[in-house]
Amino acid sequence: QVQLQESGPGLVKPSQTLSLSCTVSGGSIRSGSFYWSWIRQPAGKGLEWIGRIYTSGTTNYNPSLKSRVTISVDTSKNQFSLKLTSVTAADTAVYYCARAGVIPAAIWDWGQGTLVTVSS
Amino acid sequence: QSALTQPASVSGSPGQSITISCTGTSSDVGGFNYVSWYQQHPGTAPKLMIYDVTKRPSGISNRFSASKSGNTASLTISGLQPEDEADYYCTSYTSSSTFVFGTGTKVTVL
């Protein structure tokens, strides 16, 4: 059973870069056909898909965030990461990392989520 | 990309059936059979309930069923139980090789 765990600063200042990592345990990030994904959820609001990276390094991003987002993979650490630049208060949310299938294209496994607050 | 449209809330009494709609466009829901549904209880991560429009993952009750017609997908919960009270989100693959979530529906068991 694959498990995912987010880690990173819980507080980021406006205009700075939000950086989170997701550690995958119980399986290799290189094995199988999966997309490693990031989703976020502002308090009391709905889910927003941020983007994904395939094991080959191919990425897809939410068009509304594309100019600020980078998702990368570090196979040596069995981790993948999210960087979101020029953050504002609107980026305050619980950030989830997740494992999604290629076919079927669904999100099968989720991390527990980590709250990131953007505030000075 | 615009969020898929779901009703804000749906309610029902124990034992009843309820249906949640998820409306998109021909570029997402209508264009692909990659609609999935997630259940989220407060303070927890979402849980996959339905994938590929109609399929249930192992361990998901057959009280949960789903379908799609045109640009609208639907999730039906039959024999409503107290533990079904949660938020439900649909999501669809899009023509831009991205995913888009629905606005979310709060299900209340009366």
PDB file of C-alpha atoms in Angstrom:
ATOM      1  CA  GLN A   1       0.000   0.000   0.000  1.00  0.00           C
ATOM      2  CA  VAL A   2       1.579   3.238  -1.152  1.00  0.00           C
ATOM      3  CA  GLN A   3       1.606   6.086   1.337  1.00  0.00           C
ATOM      4  CA  LEU A   4       2.266   9.746   0.629  1.00  0.00           C
ATOM      5  CA  GLN A   5       3.388  12.408   3.089  1.00  0.00           C
ATOM      6  CA  GLU A   6       3.640  16.121   2.415  1.00  0.00           C
ATOM      7  CA  SER A   7       6.307  18.238   4.080  1.00  0.00           C
ATOM      8  CA  GLY A   8       7.404  21.847   3.971  1.00  0.00           C
ATOM      9  CA  PRO A   9       6.967  25.236   5.621  1.00  0.00           C
ATOM     10  CA  GLY A  10       3.534  25.974   7.007  1.00  0.00           C
ATOM     11  CA  LEU A  11       4.016  29.729   6.643  1.00  0.00           C
ATOM     12  CA  VAL A  12       5.210  31.595   3.566  1.00  0.00           C
ATOM     13  CA  LYS A  13       5.497  35.334   3.103  1.00  0.00           C
ATOM     14  CA  PRO A  14       3.674  37.089   0.265  1.00  0.00           C
ATOM     15  CA  SER A  15       5.650  37.305  -2.998  1.00  0.00           C
ATOM     16  CA  GLN A  16       7.902  34.432  -1.921  1.00  0.00           C
ATOM     17  CA  THR A  17       8.010  30.856  -3.213  1.00  0.00           C
ATOM     18  CA  LEU A  18       5.995  28.040  -1.678  1.00  0.00           C
ATOM     19  CA  SER A  19       7.956  24.775  -1.703  1.00  0.00           C
ATOM     20  CA  LEU A  20       6.526  21.402  -0.693  1.00  0.00           C
ATOM     21  CA  SER A  21       7.778  17.860  -0.982  1.00  0.00           C
ATOM     22  CA  CYS A  22       5.898  14.592  -1.021  1.00  0.00           C
ATOM     23  CA  THR A  23       7.631  11.449   0.171  1.00  0.00           C
ATOM     24  CA  VAL A  24       6.352   8.204  -1.268  1.00  0.00           C
ATOM     25  CA  SER A  25       6.661   5.061   0.835  1.00  0.00           C
ATOM     26  CA  GLY A  26       5.599   1.503   0.220  1.00  0.00           C
ATOM     27  CA  GLY A  27       6.630   1.602  -3.411  1.00  0.00           C
ATOM     28  CA  SER A  28       9.056   3.153  -5.867  1.00  0.00           C
ATOM     29  CA  ILE A  29       8.136   6.410  -7.521  1.00  0.00           C
ATOM     30  CA  ARG A  30       9.696   4.988 -10.694  1.00  0.00           C
ATOM     31  CA  SER A  31       7.573   1.860 -10.831  1.00  0.00           C
ATOM     32  CA  GLY A  32       4.315   1.529 -12.643  1.00  0.00           C
ATOM     33  CA  SER A  33       2.443   3.993 -14.762  1.00  0.00           C
ATOM     34  CA  PHE A  34       1.429   6.787 -12.459  1.00  0.00           C
ATOM     35  CA  TYR A  35       1.119  10.513 -12.406  1.00  0.00           C
ATOM     36  CA  TRP A  36       2.329  12.200  -9.232  1.00  0.00           C
ATOM     37  CA  SER A  37      -0.036  15.058  -8.550  1.00  0.00           C
ATOM     38  CA  TRP A  38      -0.706  18.110  -6.421  1.00  0.00           C
ATOM     39  CA  ILE A  39      -4.172  19.352  -5.422  1.00  0.00           C
ATOM     40  CA  ARG A  40      -5.074  22.150  -3.033  1.00  0.00           C
ATOM     41  CA  GLN A  41      -8.106  23.212  -1.028  1.00  0.00           C
ATOM     42  CA  PRO A  42      -8.603  26.632   0.589  1.00  0.00           C
ATOM     43  CA  ALA A  43     -10.374  26.488   3.918  1.00  0.00           C
ATOM     44  CA  GLY A  44     -14.085  25.883   3.458  1.00  0.00           C
ATOM     45  CA  LYS A  45     -13.754  25.731  -0.319  1.00  0.00           C
ATOM     46  CA  GLY A  46     -13.463  23.147  -3.063  1.00  0.00           C
ATOM     47  CA  LEU A  47     -10.605  21.160  -4.503  1.00  0.00           C
ATOM     48  CA  GLU A  48      -8.333  22.651  -7.159  1.00  0.00           C
ATOM     49  CA  TRP A  49      -6.097  20.524  -9.366  1.00  0.00           C
ATOM     50  CA  ILE A  50      -2.628  22.073  -9.546  1.00  0.00           C
ATOM     51  CA  GLY A  51      -0.733  19.719 -11.792  1.00  0.00           C
ATOM     52  CA  ARG A  52       1.018  16.398 -12.274  1.00  0.00           C
ATOM     53  CA  ILE A  53       4.268  14.808 -13.338  1.00  0.00           C
ATOM     54  CA  TYR A  54       4.744  11.443 -14.992  1.00  0.00           C
ATOM     55  CA  THR A  55       7.614   9.151 -14.123  1.00  0.00           C
ATOM     56  CA  SER A  56       9.263  10.208 -17.410  1.00  0.00           C
ATOM     57  CA  GLY A  57       9.244  13.835 -16.270  1.00  0.00           C
ATOM     58  CA  THR A  58       6.364  14.986 -18.462  1.00  0.00           C
ATOM     59  CA  THR A  59       4.277  17.606 -16.696  1.00  0.00           C
ATOM     60  CA  ASN A  60       0.804  19.103 -17.023  1.00  0.00           C
ATOM     61  CA  TYR A  61      -0.339  22.185 -15.113  1.00  0.00           C
ATOM     62  CA  ASN A  62      -3.589  23.969 -14.358  1.00  0.00           C
ATOM     63  CA  PRO A  63      -3.669  26.812 -16.909  1.00  0.00           C
ATOM     64  CA  SER A  64      -4.581  29.318 -14.203  1.00  0.00           C
ATOM     65  CA  LEU A  65      -1.410  28.474 -12.256  1.00  0.00           C
ATOM     66  CA  LYS A  66       0.910  27.411 -15.053  1.00  0.00           C
ATOM     67  CA  SER A  67       3.067  30.528 -15.048  1.00  0.00           C
ATOM     68  CA  ARG A  68       3.887  30.067 -11.349  1.00  0.00           C
ATOM     69  CA  VAL A  69       4.049  26.295 -10.876  1.00  0.00           C
ATOM     70  CA  THR A  70       6.830  23.751 -11.208  1.00  0.00           C
ATOM     71  CA  ILE A  71       6.483  20.084 -10.284  1.00  0.00           C
ATOM     72  CA  SER A  72       9.593  17.916 -10.245  1.00  0.00           C
ATOM     73  CA  VAL A  73      10.627  14.413  -9.245  1.00  0.00           C
ATOM     74  CA  ASP A  74      13.662  13.243  -7.268  1.00  0.00           C
ATOM     75  CA  THR A  75      13.813   9.492  -7.804  1.00  0.00           C
ATOM     76  CA  SER A  76      16.849   9.111  -5.531  1.00  0.00           C
ATOM     77  CA  LYS A  77      14.749  10.300  -2.597  1.00  0.00           C
ATOM     78  CA  ASN A  78      11.481   8.750  -3.807  1.00  0.00           C
ATOM     79  CA  GLN A  79       9.977  12.216  -3.639  1.00  0.00           C
ATOM     80  CA  PHE A  80       8.261  14.717  -5.853  1.00  0.00           C
ATOM     81  CA  SER A  81       7.966  18.420  -5.226  1.00  0.00           C
ATOM     82  CA  LEU A  82       5.853  21.503  -5.824  1.00  0.00           C
ATOM     83  CA  LYS A  83       7.104  25.053  -6.232  1.00  0.00           C
ATOM     84  CA  LEU A  84       4.662  27.940  -6.494  1.00  0.00           C
ATOM     85  CA  THR A  85       6.177  31.365  -7.010  1.00  0.00           C
ATOM     86  CA  SER A  86       4.939  34.856  -6.186  1.00  0.00           C
ATOM     87  CA  VAL A  87       2.393  33.640  -3.657  1.00  0.00           C
ATOM     88  CA  THR A  88      -0.436  35.749  -2.270  1.00  0.00           C
ATOM     89  CA  ALA A  89      -3.036  35.188   0.431  1.00  0.00           C
ATOM     90  CA  ALA A  90      -5.166  33.484  -2.203  1.00  0.00           C
ATOM     91  CA  ASP A  91      -2.652  30.640  -2.226  1.00  0.00           C
ATOM     92  CA  THR A  92      -3.388  29.815   1.418  1.00  0.00           C
ATOM     93  CA  ALA A  93      -4.765  26.279   1.392  1.00  0.00           C
ATOM     94  CA  VAL A  94      -4.327  22.682   2.404  1.00  0.00           C
ATOM     95  CA  TYR A  95      -2.038  21.134  -0.185  1.00  0.00           C
ATOM     96  CA  TYR A  96      -2.403  17.450  -0.997  1.00  0.00           C
ATOM     97  CA  CYS A  97       0.015  15.256  -2.899  1.00  0.00           C
ATOM     98  CA  ALA A  98      -1.492  12.272  -4.644  1.00  0.00           C
ATOM     99  CA  ARG A  99      -0.888   9.325  -6.925  1.00  0.00           C
ATOM    100  CA  ALA A 100      -3.046   9.161 -10.031  1.00  0.00           C
ATOM    101  CA  GLY A 101      -3.360   6.442 -12.606  1.00  0.00           C
ATOM    102  CA  VAL A 102      -2.742   6.907 -16.294  1.00  0.00           C
ATOM    103  CA  ILE A 103      -5.523   4.551 -17.302  1.00  0.00           C
ATOM    104  CA  PRO A 104      -7.805   4.679 -15.420  1.00  0.00           C
ATOM    105  CA  ALA A 105      -7.292   8.377 -14.953  1.00  0.00           C
ATOM    106  CA  ALA A 106      -8.289   8.711 -11.319  1.00  0.00           C
ATOM    107  CA  ILE A 107      -6.577   9.764  -8.110  1.00  0.00           C
ATOM    108  CA  TRP A 108      -6.128   6.585  -6.133  1.00  0.00           C
ATOM    109  CA  ASP A 109      -3.978   7.608  -3.196  1.00  0.00           C
ATOM    110  CA  TRP A 110      -3.775  10.872  -1.271  1.00  0.00           C
ATOM    111  CA  GLY A 111      -1.480  12.318   1.334  1.00  0.00           C
ATOM    112  CA  GLN A 112      -3.033  13.634   4.519  1.00  0.00           C
ATOM    113  CA  GLY A 113      -2.576  17.214   3.363  1.00  0.00           C
ATOM    114  CA  THR A 114      -0.547  20.083   4.767  1.00  0.00           C
ATOM    115  CA  LEU A 115      -1.763  23.595   5.522  1.00  0.00           C
ATOM    116  CA  VAL A 116       0.246  26.394   3.991  1.00  0.00           C
ATOM    117  CA  THR A 117      -0.581  29.917   5.078  1.00  0.00           C
ATOM    118  CA  VAL A 118       0.617  32.933   3.134  1.00  0.00           C
ATOM    119  CA  SER A 119       1.039  35.841   5.496  1.00  0.00           C
ATOM    120  CA  SER A 120       3.608  38.419   6.459  1.00  0.00           C
TER     121      SER A 120
ATOM    122  CA  GLN B   1     -10.545  26.022 -17.209  1.00  0.00           C
ATOM    123  CA  SER B   2     -13.783  26.482 -15.306  1.00  0.00           C
ATOM    124  CA  ALA B   3     -14.806  24.249 -12.439  1.00  0.00           C
ATOM    125  CA  LEU B   4     -17.467  21.690 -13.199  1.00  0.00           C
ATOM    126  CA  THR B   5     -20.871  22.681 -11.817  1.00  0.00           C
ATOM    127  CA  GLN B   6     -22.378  20.748  -8.925  1.00  0.00           C
ATOM    128  CA  PRO B   7     -25.304  21.617  -6.661  1.00  0.00           C
ATOM    129  CA  ALA B   8     -24.076  23.165  -3.428  1.00  0.00           C
ATOM    130  CA  SER B   9     -26.097  20.821  -1.287  1.00  0.00           C
ATOM    131  CA  VAL B  10     -28.289  17.740  -1.469  1.00  0.00           C
ATOM    132  CA  SER B  11     -30.118  16.115   1.408  1.00  0.00           C
ATOM    133  CA  GLY B  12     -32.100  12.990   2.067  1.00  0.00           C
ATOM    134  CA  SER B  13     -33.446  10.798   4.825  1.00  0.00           C
ATOM    135  CA  PRO B  14     -31.842   7.514   5.797  1.00  0.00           C
ATOM    136  CA  GLY B  15     -32.716   4.814   3.299  1.00  0.00           C
ATOM    137  CA  GLN B  16     -33.579   7.244   0.535  1.00  0.00           C
ATOM    138  CA  SER B  17     -31.677   7.763  -2.711  1.00  0.00           C
ATOM    139  CA  ILE B  18     -30.076  11.003  -3.790  1.00  0.00           C
ATOM    140  CA  THR B  19     -28.392  12.065  -7.003  1.00  0.00           C
ATOM    141  CA  ILE B  20     -25.627  14.624  -7.457  1.00  0.00           C
ATOM    142  CA  SER B  21     -25.068  16.156 -10.868  1.00  0.00           C
ATOM    143  CA  CYS B  22     -21.796  17.351 -12.360  1.00  0.00           C
ATOM    144  CA  THR B  23     -22.050  19.514 -15.455  1.00  0.00           C
ATOM    145  CA  GLY B  24     -19.149  20.393 -17.705  1.00  0.00           C
ATOM    146  CA  THR B  25     -18.560  20.834 -21.399  1.00  0.00           C
ATOM    147  CA  SER B  26     -17.661  18.813 -24.458  1.00  0.00           C
ATOM    148  CA  SER B  27     -14.018  19.565 -23.636  1.00  0.00           C
ATOM    149  CA  ASP B  28     -14.149  17.672 -20.366  1.00  0.00           C
ATOM    150  CA  VAL B  29     -17.090  15.614 -19.089  1.00  0.00           C
ATOM    151  CA  GLY B  30     -18.692  15.190 -22.499  1.00  0.00           C
ATOM    152  CA  GLY B  31     -15.499  14.442 -24.327  1.00  0.00           C
ATOM    153  CA  PHE B  32     -13.956  11.697 -22.203  1.00  0.00           C
ATOM    154  CA  ASN B  33     -15.017   8.739 -20.103  1.00  0.00           C
ATOM    155  CA  TYR B  34     -12.642   9.824 -17.358  1.00  0.00           C
ATOM    156  CA  VAL B  35     -15.039  11.179 -14.755  1.00  0.00           C
ATOM    157  CA  SER B  36     -14.347  10.223 -11.174  1.00  0.00           C
ATOM    158  CA  TRP B  37     -16.052  11.006  -7.867  1.00  0.00           C
ATOM    159  CA  TYR B  38     -14.530  11.616  -4.434  1.00  0.00           C
ATOM    160  CA  GLN B  39     -15.992  11.637  -0.932  1.00  0.00           C
ATOM    161  CA  GLN B  40     -14.465  13.932   1.660  1.00  0.00           C
ATOM    162  CA  HIS B  41     -15.301  13.950   5.346  1.00  0.00           C
ATOM    163  CA  PRO B  42     -14.306  17.036   7.360  1.00  0.00           C
ATOM    164  CA  GLY B  43     -10.602  17.261   8.069  1.00  0.00           C
ATOM    165  CA  THR B  44      -9.680  14.275   5.942  1.00  0.00           C
ATOM    166  CA  ALA B  45      -8.306  13.680   2.464  1.00  0.00           C
ATOM    167  CA  PRO B  46     -10.732  12.849  -0.342  1.00  0.00           C
ATOM    168  CA  LYS B  47     -11.458   9.204  -1.106  1.00  0.00           C
ATOM    169  CA  LEU B  48     -12.046   7.755  -4.567  1.00  0.00           C
ATOM    170  CA  MET B  49     -15.607   6.408  -4.897  1.00  0.00           C
ATOM    171  CA  ILE B  50     -16.097   6.091  -8.671  1.00  0.00           C
ATOM    172  CA  TYR B  51     -13.710   6.135 -11.635  1.00  0.00           C
ATOM    173  CA  ASP B  52     -14.110   5.936 -15.411  1.00  0.00           C
ATOM    174  CA  VAL B  53     -17.673   7.297 -15.095  1.00  0.00           C
ATOM    175  CA  THR B  54     -19.253   4.141 -13.648  1.00  0.00           C
ATOM    176  CA  LYS B  55     -16.642   1.888 -12.004  1.00  0.00           C
ATOM    177  CA  ARG B  56     -16.287   1.324  -8.261  1.00  0.00           C
ATOM    178  CA  PRO B  57     -12.894   0.649  -6.680  1.00  0.00           C
ATOM    179  CA  SER B  58     -12.589  -2.447  -4.574  1.00  0.00           C
ATOM    180  CA  GLY B  59     -14.225  -1.972  -1.189  1.00  0.00           C
ATOM    181  CA  ILE B  60     -16.669   0.752  -2.223  1.00  0.00           C
ATOM    182  CA  SER B  61     -20.287  -0.083  -1.460  1.00  0.00           C
ATOM    183  CA  ASN B  62     -22.581  -0.859  -4.377  1.00  0.00           C
ATOM    184  CA  ARG B  63     -24.922   1.753  -2.915  1.00  0.00           C
ATOM    185  CA  PHE B  64     -22.786   4.170  -4.886  1.00  0.00           C
ATOM    186  CA  SER B  65     -23.427   4.240  -8.615  1.00  0.00           C
ATOM    187  CA  ALA B  66     -22.777   6.727 -11.384  1.00  0.00           C
ATOM    188  CA  SER B  67     -23.536   7.525 -14.978  1.00  0.00           C
ATOM    189  CA  LYS B  68     -23.012  10.132 -17.669  1.00  0.00           C
ATOM    190  CA  SER B  69     -25.191  11.683 -20.331  1.00  0.00           C
ATOM    191  CA  GLY B  70     -23.721  14.259 -22.649  1.00  0.00           C
ATOM    192  CA  ASN B  71     -21.883  16.899 -20.651  1.00  0.00           C
ATOM    193  CA  THR B  72     -23.413  15.884 -17.320  1.00  0.00           C
ATOM    194  CA  ALA B  73     -22.259  13.120 -15.005  1.00  0.00           C
ATOM    195  CA  SER B  74     -24.256  11.933 -12.010  1.00  0.00           C
ATOM    196  CA  LEU B  75     -23.540  10.130  -8.751  1.00  0.00           C
ATOM    197  CA  THR B  76     -26.374   8.293  -7.031  1.00  0.00           C
ATOM    198  CA  ILE B  77     -26.261   7.155  -3.433  1.00  0.00           C
ATOM    199  CA  SER B  78     -28.989   4.655  -2.649  1.00  0.00           C
ATOM    200  CA  GLY B  79     -30.018   3.488   0.806  1.00  0.00           C
ATOM    201  CA  LEU B  80     -28.595   6.674   2.296  1.00  0.00           C
ATOM    202  CA  GLN B  81     -26.760   6.110   5.587  1.00  0.00           C
ATOM    203  CA  PRO B  82     -25.519   8.559   8.214  1.00  0.00           C
ATOM    204  CA  GLU B  83     -21.901   7.870   7.278  1.00  0.00           C
ATOM    205  CA  ASP B  84     -22.607   9.092   3.741  1.00  0.00           C
ATOM    206  CA  GLU B  85     -22.845  12.639   5.076  1.00  0.00           C
ATOM    207  CA  ALA B  86     -19.827  14.322   3.514  1.00  0.00           C
ATOM    208  CA  ASP B  87     -18.711  16.544   0.663  1.00  0.00           C
ATOM    209  CA  TYR B  88     -18.605  14.999  -2.789  1.00  0.00           C
ATOM    210  CA  TYR B  89     -16.516  16.174  -5.732  1.00  0.00           C
ATOM    211  CA  CYS B  90     -16.510  15.116  -9.340  1.00  0.00           C
ATOM    212  CA  THR B  91     -13.500  15.525 -11.579  1.00  0.00           C
ATOM    213  CA  SER B  92     -12.880  15.081 -15.264  1.00  0.00           C
ATOM    214  CA  TYR B  93      -9.959  14.811 -17.614  1.00  0.00           C
ATOM    215  CA  THR B  94      -9.896  17.672 -20.121  1.00  0.00           C
ATOM    216  CA  SER B  95      -8.846  18.227 -23.710  1.00  0.00           C
ATOM    217  CA  SER B  96      -5.839  20.173 -22.396  1.00  0.00           C
ATOM    218  CA  SER B  97      -4.474  17.038 -20.701  1.00  0.00           C
ATOM    219  CA  THR B  98      -5.375  18.494 -17.329  1.00  0.00           C
ATOM    220  CA  PHE B  99      -8.027  17.730 -14.749  1.00  0.00           C
ATOM    221  CA  VAL B 100     -10.798  19.917 -13.427  1.00  0.00           C
ATOM    222  CA  PHE B 101     -12.762  19.426 -10.215  1.00  0.00           C
ATOM    223  CA  GLY B 102     -16.392  20.125  -9.608  1.00  0.00           C
ATOM    224  CA  THR B 103     -17.544  22.836  -7.222  1.00  0.00           C
ATOM    225  CA  GLY B 104     -18.452  20.264  -4.603  1.00  0.00           C
ATOM    226  CA  THR B 105     -21.718  19.110  -3.051  1.00  0.00           C
ATOM    227  CA  LYS B 106     -22.474  18.823   0.644  1.00  0.00           C
ATOM    228  CA  VAL B 107     -24.632  15.795   1.332  1.00  0.00           C
ATOM    229  CA  THR B 108     -26.735  15.974   4.477  1.00  0.00           C
ATOM    230  CA  VAL B 109     -28.497  12.970   5.948  1.00  0.00           C
ATOM    231  CA  LEU B 110     -31.629  14.278   7.650  1.00  0.00           C
TER     232      LEU B 110
END
